Coordinates of C-alpha atoms in Angstrom, one line a residue:
Chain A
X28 CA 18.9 3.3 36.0
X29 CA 20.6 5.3 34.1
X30 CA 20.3 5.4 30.3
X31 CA 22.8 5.7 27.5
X32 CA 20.6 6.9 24.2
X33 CA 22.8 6.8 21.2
X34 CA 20.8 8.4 18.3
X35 CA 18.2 10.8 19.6
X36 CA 15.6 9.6 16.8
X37 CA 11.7 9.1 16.8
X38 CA 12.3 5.3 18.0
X39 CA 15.1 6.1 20.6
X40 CA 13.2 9.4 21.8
X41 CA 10.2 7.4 22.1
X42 CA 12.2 4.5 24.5
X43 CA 13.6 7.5 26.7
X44 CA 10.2 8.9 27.1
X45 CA 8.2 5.6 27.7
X46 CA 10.7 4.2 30.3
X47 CA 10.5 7.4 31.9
X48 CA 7.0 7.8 32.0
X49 CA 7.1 3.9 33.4
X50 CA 9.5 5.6 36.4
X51 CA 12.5 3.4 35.4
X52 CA 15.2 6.1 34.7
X53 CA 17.3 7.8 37.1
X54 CA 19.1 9.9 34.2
X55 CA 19.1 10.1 30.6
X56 CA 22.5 11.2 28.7
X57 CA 22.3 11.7 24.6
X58 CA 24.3 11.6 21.7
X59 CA 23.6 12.5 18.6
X60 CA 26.0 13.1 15.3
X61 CA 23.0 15.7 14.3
X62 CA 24.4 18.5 17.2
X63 CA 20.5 20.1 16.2
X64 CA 18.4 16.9 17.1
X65 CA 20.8 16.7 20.2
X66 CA 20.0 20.1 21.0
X67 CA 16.4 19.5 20.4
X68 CA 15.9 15.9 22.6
X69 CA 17.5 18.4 25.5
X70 CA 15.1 21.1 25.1
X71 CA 12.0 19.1 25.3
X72 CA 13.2 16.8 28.2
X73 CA 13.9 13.6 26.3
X74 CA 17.6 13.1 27.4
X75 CA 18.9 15.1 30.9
X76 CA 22.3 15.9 29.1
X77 CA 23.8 16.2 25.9
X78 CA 26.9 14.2 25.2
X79 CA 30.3 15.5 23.2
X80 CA 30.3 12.1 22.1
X81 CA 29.2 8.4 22.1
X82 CA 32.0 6.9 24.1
X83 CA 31.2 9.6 26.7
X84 CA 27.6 9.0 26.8
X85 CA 28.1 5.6 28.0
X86 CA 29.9 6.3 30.7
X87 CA 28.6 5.2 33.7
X88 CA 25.6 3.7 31.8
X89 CA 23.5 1.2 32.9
X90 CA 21.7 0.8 30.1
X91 CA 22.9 2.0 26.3
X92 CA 20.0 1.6 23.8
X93 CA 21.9 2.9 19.8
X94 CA 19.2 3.6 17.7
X95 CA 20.9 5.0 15.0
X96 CA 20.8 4.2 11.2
X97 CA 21.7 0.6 10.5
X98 CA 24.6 1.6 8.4
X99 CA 26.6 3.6 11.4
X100 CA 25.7 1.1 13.9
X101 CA 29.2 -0.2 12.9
X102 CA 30.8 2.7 14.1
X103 CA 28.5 3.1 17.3
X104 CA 30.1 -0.3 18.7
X105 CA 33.8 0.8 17.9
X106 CA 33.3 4.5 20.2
X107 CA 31.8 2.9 23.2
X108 CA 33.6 -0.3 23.2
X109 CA 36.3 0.7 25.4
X110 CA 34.3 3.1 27.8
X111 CA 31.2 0.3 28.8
X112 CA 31.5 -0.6 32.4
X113 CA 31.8 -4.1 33.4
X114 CA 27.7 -4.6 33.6
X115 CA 26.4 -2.4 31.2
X116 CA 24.1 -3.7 28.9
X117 CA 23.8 -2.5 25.5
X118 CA 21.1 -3.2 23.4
X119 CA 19.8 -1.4 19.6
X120 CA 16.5 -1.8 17.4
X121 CA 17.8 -1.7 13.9
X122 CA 15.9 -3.4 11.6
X123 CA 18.3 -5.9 10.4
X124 CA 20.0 -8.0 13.0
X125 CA 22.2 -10.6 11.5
X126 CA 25.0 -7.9 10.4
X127 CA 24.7 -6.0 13.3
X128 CA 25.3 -9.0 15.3
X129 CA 28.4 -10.0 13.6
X130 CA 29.8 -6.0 14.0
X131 CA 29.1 -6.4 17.5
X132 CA 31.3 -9.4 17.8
X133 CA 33.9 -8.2 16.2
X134 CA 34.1 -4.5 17.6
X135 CA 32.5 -4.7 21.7
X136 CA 35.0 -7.7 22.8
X137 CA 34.0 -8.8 25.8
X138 CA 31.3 -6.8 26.3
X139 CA 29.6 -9.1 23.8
X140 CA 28.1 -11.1 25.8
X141 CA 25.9 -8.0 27.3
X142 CA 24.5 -7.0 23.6
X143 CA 21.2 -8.1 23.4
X144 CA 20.2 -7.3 19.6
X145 CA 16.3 -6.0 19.0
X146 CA 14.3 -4.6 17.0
X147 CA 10.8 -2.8 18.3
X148 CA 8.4 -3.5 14.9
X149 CA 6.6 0.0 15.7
X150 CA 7.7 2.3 12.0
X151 CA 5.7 5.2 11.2
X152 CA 6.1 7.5 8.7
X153 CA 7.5 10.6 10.9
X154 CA 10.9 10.6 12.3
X155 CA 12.6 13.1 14.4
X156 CA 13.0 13.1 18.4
X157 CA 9.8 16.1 18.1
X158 CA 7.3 12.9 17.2
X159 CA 8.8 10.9 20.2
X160 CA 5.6 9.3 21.8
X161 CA 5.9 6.9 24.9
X162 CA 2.8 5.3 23.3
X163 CA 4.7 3.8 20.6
X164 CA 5.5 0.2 21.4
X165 CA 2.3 0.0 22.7
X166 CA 0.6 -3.4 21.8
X167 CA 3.7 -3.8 19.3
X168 CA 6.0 -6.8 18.8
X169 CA 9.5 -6.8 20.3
X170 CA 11.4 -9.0 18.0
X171 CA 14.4 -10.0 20.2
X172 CA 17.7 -11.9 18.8
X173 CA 20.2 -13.0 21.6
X174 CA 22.5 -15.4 20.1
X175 CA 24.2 -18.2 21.7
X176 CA 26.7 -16.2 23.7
X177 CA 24.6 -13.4 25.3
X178 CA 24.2 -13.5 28.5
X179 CA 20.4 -14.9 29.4
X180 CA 20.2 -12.7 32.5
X181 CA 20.9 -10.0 30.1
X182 CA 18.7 -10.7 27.3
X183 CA 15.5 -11.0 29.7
X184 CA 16.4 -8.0 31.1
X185 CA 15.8 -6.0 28.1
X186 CA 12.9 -8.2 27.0
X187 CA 11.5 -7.2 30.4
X188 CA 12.1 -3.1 29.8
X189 CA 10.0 -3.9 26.3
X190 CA 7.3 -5.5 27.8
X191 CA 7.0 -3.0 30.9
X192 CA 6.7 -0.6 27.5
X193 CA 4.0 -2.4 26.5
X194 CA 5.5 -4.3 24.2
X195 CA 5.0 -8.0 22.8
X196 CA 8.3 -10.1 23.0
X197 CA 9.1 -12.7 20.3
X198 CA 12.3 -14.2 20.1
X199 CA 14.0 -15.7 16.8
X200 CA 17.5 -15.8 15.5
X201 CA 19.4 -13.2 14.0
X202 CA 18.7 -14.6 10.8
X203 CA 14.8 -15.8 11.2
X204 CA 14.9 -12.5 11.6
X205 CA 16.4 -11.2 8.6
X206 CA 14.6 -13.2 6.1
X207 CA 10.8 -13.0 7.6
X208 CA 11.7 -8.7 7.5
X209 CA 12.9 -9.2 4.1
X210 CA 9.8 -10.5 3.1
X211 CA 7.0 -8.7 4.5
X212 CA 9.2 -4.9 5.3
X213 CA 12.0 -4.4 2.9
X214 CA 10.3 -6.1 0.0
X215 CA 7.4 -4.2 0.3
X216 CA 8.9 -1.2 0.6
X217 CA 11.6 -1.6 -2.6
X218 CA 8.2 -2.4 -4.5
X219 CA 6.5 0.7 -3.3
X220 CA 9.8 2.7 -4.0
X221 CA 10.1 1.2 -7.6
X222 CA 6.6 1.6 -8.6
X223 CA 6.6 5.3 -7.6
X224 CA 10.2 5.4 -9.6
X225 CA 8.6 3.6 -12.6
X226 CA 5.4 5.9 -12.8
X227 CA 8.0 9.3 -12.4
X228 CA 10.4 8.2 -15.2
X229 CA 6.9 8.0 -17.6
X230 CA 6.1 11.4 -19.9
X231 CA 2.8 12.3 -18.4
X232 CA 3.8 11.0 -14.9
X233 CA 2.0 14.4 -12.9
X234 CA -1.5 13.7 -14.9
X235 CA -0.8 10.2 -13.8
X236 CA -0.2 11.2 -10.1
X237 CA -3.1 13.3 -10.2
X238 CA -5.4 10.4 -11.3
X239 CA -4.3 7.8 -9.0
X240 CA -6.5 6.1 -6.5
X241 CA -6.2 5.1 -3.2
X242 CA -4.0 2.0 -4.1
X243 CA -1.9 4.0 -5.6
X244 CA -1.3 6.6 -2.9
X245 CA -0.9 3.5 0.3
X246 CA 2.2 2.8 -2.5
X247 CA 3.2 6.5 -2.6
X248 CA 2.9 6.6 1.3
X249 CA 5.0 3.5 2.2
X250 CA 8.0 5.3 -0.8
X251 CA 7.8 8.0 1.2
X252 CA 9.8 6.5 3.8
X253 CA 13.3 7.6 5.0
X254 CA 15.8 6.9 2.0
X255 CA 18.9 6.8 3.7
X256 CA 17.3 4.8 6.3
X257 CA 16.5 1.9 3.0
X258 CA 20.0 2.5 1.6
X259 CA 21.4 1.1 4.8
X260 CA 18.9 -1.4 5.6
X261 CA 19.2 -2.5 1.4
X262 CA 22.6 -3.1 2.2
X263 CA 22.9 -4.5 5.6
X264 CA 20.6 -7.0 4.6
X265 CA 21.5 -7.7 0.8
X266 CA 21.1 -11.4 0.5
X267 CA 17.8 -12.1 2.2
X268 CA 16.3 -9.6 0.1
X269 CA 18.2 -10.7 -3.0
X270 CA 16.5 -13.5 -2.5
X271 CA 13.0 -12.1 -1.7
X272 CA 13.1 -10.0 -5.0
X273 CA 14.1 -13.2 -7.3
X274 CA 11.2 -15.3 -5.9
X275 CA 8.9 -12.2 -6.1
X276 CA 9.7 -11.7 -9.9
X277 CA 9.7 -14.8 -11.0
X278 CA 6.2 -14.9 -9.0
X279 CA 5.2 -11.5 -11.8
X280 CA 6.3 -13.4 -14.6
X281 CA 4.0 -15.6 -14.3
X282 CA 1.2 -13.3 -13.3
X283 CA 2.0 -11.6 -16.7
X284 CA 1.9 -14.1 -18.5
X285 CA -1.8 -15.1 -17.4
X286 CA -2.6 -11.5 -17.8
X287 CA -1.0 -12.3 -21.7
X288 CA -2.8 -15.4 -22.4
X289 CA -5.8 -14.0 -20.8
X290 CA -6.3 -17.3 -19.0
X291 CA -9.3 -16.4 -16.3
X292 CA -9.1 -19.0 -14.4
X293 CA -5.3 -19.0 -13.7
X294 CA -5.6 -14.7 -12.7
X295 CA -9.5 -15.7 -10.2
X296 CA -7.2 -18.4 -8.6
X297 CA -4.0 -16.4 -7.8
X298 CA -6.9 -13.2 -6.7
X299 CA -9.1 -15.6 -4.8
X300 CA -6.4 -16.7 -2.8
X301 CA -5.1 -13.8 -1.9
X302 CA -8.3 -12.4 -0.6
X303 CA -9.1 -15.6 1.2
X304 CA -5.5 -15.6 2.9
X305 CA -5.5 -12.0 3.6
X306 CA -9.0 -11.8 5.7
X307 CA -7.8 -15.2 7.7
X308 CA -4.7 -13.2 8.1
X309 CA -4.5 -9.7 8.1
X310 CA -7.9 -8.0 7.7
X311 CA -9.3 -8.9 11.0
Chain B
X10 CA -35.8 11.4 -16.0
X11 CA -36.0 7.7 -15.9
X12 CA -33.2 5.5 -15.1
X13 CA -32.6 1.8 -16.0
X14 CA -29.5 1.1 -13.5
X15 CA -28.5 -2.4 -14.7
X16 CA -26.1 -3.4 -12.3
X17 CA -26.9 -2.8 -9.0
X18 CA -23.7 -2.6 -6.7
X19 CA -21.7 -0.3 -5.1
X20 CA -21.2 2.2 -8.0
X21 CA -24.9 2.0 -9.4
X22 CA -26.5 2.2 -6.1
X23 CA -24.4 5.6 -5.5
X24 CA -25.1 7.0 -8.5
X25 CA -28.9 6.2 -8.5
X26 CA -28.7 7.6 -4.7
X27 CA -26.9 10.8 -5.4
X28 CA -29.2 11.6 -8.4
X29 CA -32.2 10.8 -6.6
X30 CA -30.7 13.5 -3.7
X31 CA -30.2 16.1 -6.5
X32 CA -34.0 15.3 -7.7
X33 CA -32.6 14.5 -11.0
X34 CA -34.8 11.4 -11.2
X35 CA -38.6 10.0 -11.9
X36 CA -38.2 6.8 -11.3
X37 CA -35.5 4.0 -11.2
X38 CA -36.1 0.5 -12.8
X39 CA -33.3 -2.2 -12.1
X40 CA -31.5 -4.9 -13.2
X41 CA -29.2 -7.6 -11.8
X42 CA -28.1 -10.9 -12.4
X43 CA -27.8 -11.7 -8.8
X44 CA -31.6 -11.7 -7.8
X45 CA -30.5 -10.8 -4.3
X46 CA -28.8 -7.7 -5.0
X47 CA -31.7 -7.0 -7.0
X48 CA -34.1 -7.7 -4.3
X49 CA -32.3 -5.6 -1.7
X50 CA -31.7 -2.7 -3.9
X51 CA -35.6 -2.1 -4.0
X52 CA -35.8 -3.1 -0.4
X53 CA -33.3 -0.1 0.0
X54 CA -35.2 2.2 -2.4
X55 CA -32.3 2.9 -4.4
X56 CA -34.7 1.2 -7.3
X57 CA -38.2 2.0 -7.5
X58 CA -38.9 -1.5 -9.5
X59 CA -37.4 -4.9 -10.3
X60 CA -36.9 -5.4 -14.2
X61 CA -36.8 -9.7 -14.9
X62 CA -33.9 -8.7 -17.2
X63 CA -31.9 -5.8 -19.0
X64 CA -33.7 -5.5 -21.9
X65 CA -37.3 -5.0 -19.8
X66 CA -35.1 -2.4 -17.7
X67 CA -34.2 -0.4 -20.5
X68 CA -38.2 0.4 -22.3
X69 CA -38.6 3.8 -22.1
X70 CA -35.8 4.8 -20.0
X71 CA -33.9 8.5 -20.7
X72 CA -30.5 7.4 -19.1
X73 CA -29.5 3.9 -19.4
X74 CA -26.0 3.1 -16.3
X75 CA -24.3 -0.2 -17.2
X76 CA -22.3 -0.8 -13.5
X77 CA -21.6 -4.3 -13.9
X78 CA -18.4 -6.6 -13.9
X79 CA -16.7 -5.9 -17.2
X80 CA -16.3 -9.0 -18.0
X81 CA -20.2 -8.5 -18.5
X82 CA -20.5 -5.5 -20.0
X83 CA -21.0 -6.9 -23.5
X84 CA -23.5 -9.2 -22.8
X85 CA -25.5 -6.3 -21.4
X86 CA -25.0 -4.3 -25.0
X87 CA -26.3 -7.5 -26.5
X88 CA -29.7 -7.8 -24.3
X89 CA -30.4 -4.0 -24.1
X90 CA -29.6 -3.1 -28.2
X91 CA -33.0 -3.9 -29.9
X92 CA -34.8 -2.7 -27.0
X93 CA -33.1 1.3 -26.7
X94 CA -35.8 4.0 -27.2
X95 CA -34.6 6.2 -30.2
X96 CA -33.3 8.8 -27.5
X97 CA -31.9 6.9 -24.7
X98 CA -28.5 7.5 -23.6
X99 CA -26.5 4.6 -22.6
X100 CA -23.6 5.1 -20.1
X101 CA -21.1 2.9 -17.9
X102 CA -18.9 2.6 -15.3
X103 CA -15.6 0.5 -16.3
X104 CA -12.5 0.5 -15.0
X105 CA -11.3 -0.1 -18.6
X106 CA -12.4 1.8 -21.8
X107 CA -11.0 0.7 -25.1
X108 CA -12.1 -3.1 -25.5
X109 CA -15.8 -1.4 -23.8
X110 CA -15.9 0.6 -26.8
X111 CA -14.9 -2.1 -28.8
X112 CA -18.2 -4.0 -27.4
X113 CA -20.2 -1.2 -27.8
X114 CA -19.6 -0.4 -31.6
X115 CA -20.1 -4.4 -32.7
X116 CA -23.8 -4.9 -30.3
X117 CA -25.6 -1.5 -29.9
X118 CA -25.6 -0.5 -33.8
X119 CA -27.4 2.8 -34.7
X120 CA -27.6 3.6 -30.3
X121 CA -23.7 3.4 -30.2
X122 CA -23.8 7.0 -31.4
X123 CA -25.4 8.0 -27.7
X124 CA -22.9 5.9 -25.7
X125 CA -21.1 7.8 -23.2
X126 CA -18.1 5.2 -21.9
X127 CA -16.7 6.9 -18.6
X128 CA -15.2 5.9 -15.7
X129 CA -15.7 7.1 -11.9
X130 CA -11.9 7.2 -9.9
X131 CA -14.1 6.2 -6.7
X132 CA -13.5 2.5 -5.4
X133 CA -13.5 1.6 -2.0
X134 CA -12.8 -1.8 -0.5
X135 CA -16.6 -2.3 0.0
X136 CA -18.4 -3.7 -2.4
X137 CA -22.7 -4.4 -2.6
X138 CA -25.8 -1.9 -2.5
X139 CA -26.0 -2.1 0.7
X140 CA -22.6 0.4 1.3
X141 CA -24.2 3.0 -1.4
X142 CA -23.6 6.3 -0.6
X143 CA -24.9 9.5 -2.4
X144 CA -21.7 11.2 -1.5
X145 CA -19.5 8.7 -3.0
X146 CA -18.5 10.8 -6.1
X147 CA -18.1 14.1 -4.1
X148 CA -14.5 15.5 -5.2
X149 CA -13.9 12.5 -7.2
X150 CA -13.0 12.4 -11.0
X151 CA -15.5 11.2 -13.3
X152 CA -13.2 10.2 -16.5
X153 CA -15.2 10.6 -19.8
X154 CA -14.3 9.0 -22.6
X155 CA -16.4 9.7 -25.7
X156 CA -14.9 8.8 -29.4
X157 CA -15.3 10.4 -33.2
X158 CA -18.6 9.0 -33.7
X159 CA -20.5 10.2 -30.0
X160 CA -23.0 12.4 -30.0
X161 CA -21.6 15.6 -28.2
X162 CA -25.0 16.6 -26.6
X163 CA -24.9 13.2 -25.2
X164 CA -21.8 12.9 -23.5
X165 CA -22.0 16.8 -22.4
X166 CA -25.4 15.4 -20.7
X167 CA -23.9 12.6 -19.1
X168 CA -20.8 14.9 -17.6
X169 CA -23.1 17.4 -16.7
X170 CA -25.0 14.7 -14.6
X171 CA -21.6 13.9 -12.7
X172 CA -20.6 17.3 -12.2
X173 CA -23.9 17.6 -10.3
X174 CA -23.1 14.8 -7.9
X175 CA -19.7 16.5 -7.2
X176 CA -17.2 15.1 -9.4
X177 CA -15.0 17.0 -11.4
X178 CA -14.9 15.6 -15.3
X179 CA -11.7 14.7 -17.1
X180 CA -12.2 13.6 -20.9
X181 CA -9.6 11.5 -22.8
X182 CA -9.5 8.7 -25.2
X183 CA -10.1 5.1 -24.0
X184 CA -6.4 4.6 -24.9
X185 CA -5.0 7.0 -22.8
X186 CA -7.7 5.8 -20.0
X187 CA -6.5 2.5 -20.5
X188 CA -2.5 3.2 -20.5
X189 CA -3.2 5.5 -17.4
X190 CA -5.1 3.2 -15.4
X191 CA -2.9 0.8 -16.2
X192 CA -0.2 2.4 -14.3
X193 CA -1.5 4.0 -11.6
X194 CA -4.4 1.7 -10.6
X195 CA -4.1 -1.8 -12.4
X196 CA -0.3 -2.6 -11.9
X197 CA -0.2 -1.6 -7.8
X198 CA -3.1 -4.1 -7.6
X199 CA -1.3 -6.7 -9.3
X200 CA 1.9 -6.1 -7.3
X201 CA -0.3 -6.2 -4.2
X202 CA -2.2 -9.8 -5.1
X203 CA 1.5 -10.9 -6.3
X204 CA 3.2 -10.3 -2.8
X205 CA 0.3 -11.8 -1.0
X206 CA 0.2 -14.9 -2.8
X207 CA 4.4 -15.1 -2.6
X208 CA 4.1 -14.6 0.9
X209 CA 1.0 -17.2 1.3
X210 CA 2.8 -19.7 -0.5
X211 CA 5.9 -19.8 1.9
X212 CA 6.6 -22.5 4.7
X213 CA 5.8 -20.0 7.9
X214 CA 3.5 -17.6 6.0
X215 CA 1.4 -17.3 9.3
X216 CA 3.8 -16.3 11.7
X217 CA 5.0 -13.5 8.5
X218 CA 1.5 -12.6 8.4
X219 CA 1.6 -11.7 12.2
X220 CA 4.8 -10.0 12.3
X221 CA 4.1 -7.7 9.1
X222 CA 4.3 -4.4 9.8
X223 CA 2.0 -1.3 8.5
X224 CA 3.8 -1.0 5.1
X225 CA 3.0 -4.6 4.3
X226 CA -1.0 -4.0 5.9
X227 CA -1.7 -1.6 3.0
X228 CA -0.4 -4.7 0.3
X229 CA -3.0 -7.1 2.1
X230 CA -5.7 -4.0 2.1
X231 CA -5.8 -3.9 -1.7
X232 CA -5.2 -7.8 -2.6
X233 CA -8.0 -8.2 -0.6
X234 CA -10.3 -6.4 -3.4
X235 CA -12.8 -8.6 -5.5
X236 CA -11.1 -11.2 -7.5
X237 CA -13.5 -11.5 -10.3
X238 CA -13.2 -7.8 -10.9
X239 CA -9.5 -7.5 -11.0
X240 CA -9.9 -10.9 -13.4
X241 CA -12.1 -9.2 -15.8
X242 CA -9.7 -5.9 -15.8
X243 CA -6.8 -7.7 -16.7
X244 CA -8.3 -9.3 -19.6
X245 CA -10.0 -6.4 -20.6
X246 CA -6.9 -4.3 -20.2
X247 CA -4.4 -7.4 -21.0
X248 CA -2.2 -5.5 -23.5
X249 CA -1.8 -1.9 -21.5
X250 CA -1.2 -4.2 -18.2
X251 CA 1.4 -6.3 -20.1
X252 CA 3.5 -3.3 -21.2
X253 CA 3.3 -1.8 -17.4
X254 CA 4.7 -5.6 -16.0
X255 CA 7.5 -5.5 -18.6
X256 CA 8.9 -2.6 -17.4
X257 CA 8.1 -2.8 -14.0
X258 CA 9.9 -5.7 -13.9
X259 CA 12.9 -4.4 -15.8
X260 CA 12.9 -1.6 -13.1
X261 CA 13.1 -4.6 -10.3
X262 CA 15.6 -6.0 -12.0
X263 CA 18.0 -3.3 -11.8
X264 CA 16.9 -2.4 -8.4
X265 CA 17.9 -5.6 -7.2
X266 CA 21.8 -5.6 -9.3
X267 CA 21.9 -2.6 -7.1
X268 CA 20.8 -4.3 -3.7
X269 CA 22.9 -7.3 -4.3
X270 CA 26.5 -4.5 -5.2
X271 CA 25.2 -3.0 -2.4
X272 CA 25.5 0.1 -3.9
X273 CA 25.2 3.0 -1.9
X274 CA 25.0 6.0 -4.3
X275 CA 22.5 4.0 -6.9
X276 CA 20.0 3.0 -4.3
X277 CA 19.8 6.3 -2.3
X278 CA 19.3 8.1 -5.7
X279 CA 16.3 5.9 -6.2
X280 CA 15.0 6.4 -3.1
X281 CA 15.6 10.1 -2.5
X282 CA 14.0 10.8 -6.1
X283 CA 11.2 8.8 -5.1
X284 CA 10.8 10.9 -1.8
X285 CA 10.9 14.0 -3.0
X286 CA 8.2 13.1 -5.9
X287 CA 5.6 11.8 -3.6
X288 CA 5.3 14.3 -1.5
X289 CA 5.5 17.2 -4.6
X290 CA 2.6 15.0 -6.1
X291 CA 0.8 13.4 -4.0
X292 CA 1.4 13.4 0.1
X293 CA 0.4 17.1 0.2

C-alpha cells in the first residue's frame, strides 16, 4: 500500500511508523507546509520521500491520511482534490468532524464518497514527527464518523488499519462526535487555559505559581497544550462548545452561590457526587 | 518532647512519623473522633497511646498538632483551652487560615498567644493513617502564618520543627494565605467537582466518561478528593473563594464571546500567553 501522509506531525508520524512496523506499507510520500519537519520525517525514516506539495503527494496514493491542523484541513481537500485516483481513500484525525465533513463535500467532489472522517483519541502533550511512536494508538479509541454517503467498503477499511494499530473502533456521527468532544476535551481544556490566564493577569501571579499544588499544575499541564492547535479546534467547533461553556457556567453560578450562602449540605452533595461518579467512572 | 496529635489522618500521621524519624519526640498521645482511626494509628505506632478525648490528649504535652477537618477545628480549641499546660504550643494544619485564627482568638484565651496557625502545601489524593509517610513534607512548603499577638519563640519553634522534616517555610498573613490558596488550590478544585457533576448530570454521561481523554482524567483525579474537606474549605474560605468565582467566570465569559465570533487573533492570544507562562512558571 502505499501511503499519502499530509502533515508530518506527532499523530501522522506515529500512523506512518505503526503501519509500517505492522508491514502494511509499500511506500510512504510526505508533505509538510513546515519544509523543516518535512525534512526531519525524511531523515528518520518516517516518510520514503518528501513531496513539493500536497496534490503531488497523493499521486498514486492508496491511502492519504491529512493530519494537519483542523483549521487548514480546508485547504488540504482543495490541493488533492483533483490529483486522487479513482480508488484512493482518504481519511484524517482532526479532532472535530462535523466541519470537516461538510469541507470535504464541498471541496473532494466525487471522491467524497472515499473520505472516511476519524479521529484517533491518543493526544499527549509533545508534538513534532521526532515523538512519533507506533505505540500510540495502542489500547486507544478510534472514533470513526462515515456519514450517509461514504462508501461502507471504505469506511471498514480504515476502521480495519486502526484496529490492526491497536486501536479500539467506535463509530458515531459527525456530530455525536462534536458535542461528546466538546464536553469532555475542548471544555476542559478552555477551563485549564482560562484558569492559568486568570491566575497570570493577578499582581502576585509568580508567588502564586510558585505555591501551587498538584491540582493546580494537572491545570497548568493540560494549558500547555498547542495554541494554534485550540484556536482552530475553538473555531471549527464553535457551537457545540458555545453550548458546553453556557451550561458549565451557569453550573458555577450556582456552585458560588452555595459557597456564598455557605449552605453545607448543598456544596457535600454536588462533592459527594462527583467522587461517587468519578470512581464508578474514571478512577478504576 | 511530647506530642498530643489530635487528628490522626494523613497529615498528623506524617508529621508524628517524620518527627519520630528525626528523634524529635518522647512520646505521642492521640486523639480522634473516629475511634478506628484512632485505634489503627496506635496499631501503626504512629501514637504511643489512645487519649478518650482532646482535652485528656493535651495534659502535659509540649507541642499540641490540630490535623483535623476544618470544619472541626474550633470545636477542638474549645475541648483543649482549659486543659493547655502554661507552655504548650498549639499548632495546625488548615488549608484555610483567617476564620482559624478567628476561632483561635474567641476559645483558647491567654494560650492563643502560643498558637502557631500554618499550613503544609502537601495533599495527595490519599487520605487515612494508614498512607502516612515520614517523607511527605520533604521539599514541600510549610506556610506559617503567625499574627501581632504570637509569641515569636513559638512560631520560630514550630518552623524550625518543619524545616527539620524537609520543608522549606514561607510566612504570610492568613489573608494572603487565604486569597492565595484560594486561587491556586481552592478554585481548580471547584472547577474540577463543577465539570464532573455537569458531565454526570447529562443524558449519555457514561459513554462521555469512556471516551474522555487524558486532559479530562486529571478533572476527575481531583473531583475525586474528599467531599467533606472541600465542604468545610469553602465555608471557611467562602468570601476569598467567592471573589476568585466572580472573576473566573467573567474570564469564561469573555472567552466564550470569543469562541462563539470565532475569533482567531483573541483566542490564540489567550492561549499563546497561557503557554508561554506555564512553562516559565511552572512546567520546568
Amino acid at each position: 500500500m502505499r501511503l499519502a501522509l499530509i502533515g508530518v506531525g506527532l499523530i501522522g508520524g506515529s500512523f506512518a511508523k505503526a503501519l509500517r512496523e505492522a508491514r502494511k506499507l509499500d511506500r510512504v510520500v510526505g508533505f509538510d507546509i513546515d519544509a523543516e519537519a518535512l525534512r526531519r520525517a525524511a531523515e528518520l525514516h518516517v516518510i520514503d520521500e518528501c513531496a513539493p506539495s500536497a496534490a503531488k503527494a497523493v499521486d498514486q496514493a492508496d491511502l492519504v491520511l491529512i493530519a494537519v491542523p483542523v483549521g487548514s484541513v480546508q485547504q488540504v481537500f482543495r490541493d488533492i482534490a483533483s490529483n486522487l485516483s479513482k480508488t484512493a481513500i482518504v481519511t484524517d484525525v482532526s479532532s472535530t468532524k462535523a466541519s470537516v465533513v461538510d469541507h470535504a463535500r464541498r471541496e473532494l467532489g466525487a471522491a467524497f464518497a472515499r473520505f472516511v472522517p476519524g479521529h484517533p483519541i491518543a493526544g499527549i502533550e509533545r508534538s513534532g514527527v521526532q515523538n512519533a511512536d507506533a505505540a500510540l494508538f495502542h489500547n486507544r479509541t478510534f472514533v470513526s464518523t462515515p456519514v450517509g454517503q461514504t462508501d461502507q467498503d471504505a469506511a471498514r477499511r480504515v476502521e480495519a488499519l486502526w484496529m490492526d494499530l491497536g486501536a479500539h473502533v467506535q463509530r458515531m456521527t459527525p456530530e455525536e462526535h462534536d458535542a461528546v468532544f466538546a464536553a469532555v476535551s475542548h471544555l476542559p481544556h478552555l477551563l485549564a487555559f482560562a484558569l492559568v490566564a486568570h491566575i497570570a493577569e493577578q499582581s502576585d501571579s509568580q508567588r502564586k505559581f510558585k505555591l501551587a499544588g498538584s491540582g493546580f499544575r494537572d491545570f497548568t499541564r493540560i494549558a500547555a497544550s498547542n495554541p494554534r492547535m485550540w484556536r482552530d479546534i475553538c473555531i471549527a467547533n464553535s457551537a457545540a462548545i458555545s453550548a458546553e461553556l453556557s451550561a458549565y457556567r451557569d453550573r458555577l453560578t450556582m456552585l458560588q452561590t452555595a459557597v456564598e450562602a455557605q449552605d453545607a449540605d448543598a456544596l457535600e452533595r454536588v462533592f459527594t457526587r462527583n467522587a461517587s461518579g468519578t470512581s464508578a467512572n474514571t478512577m478504576l
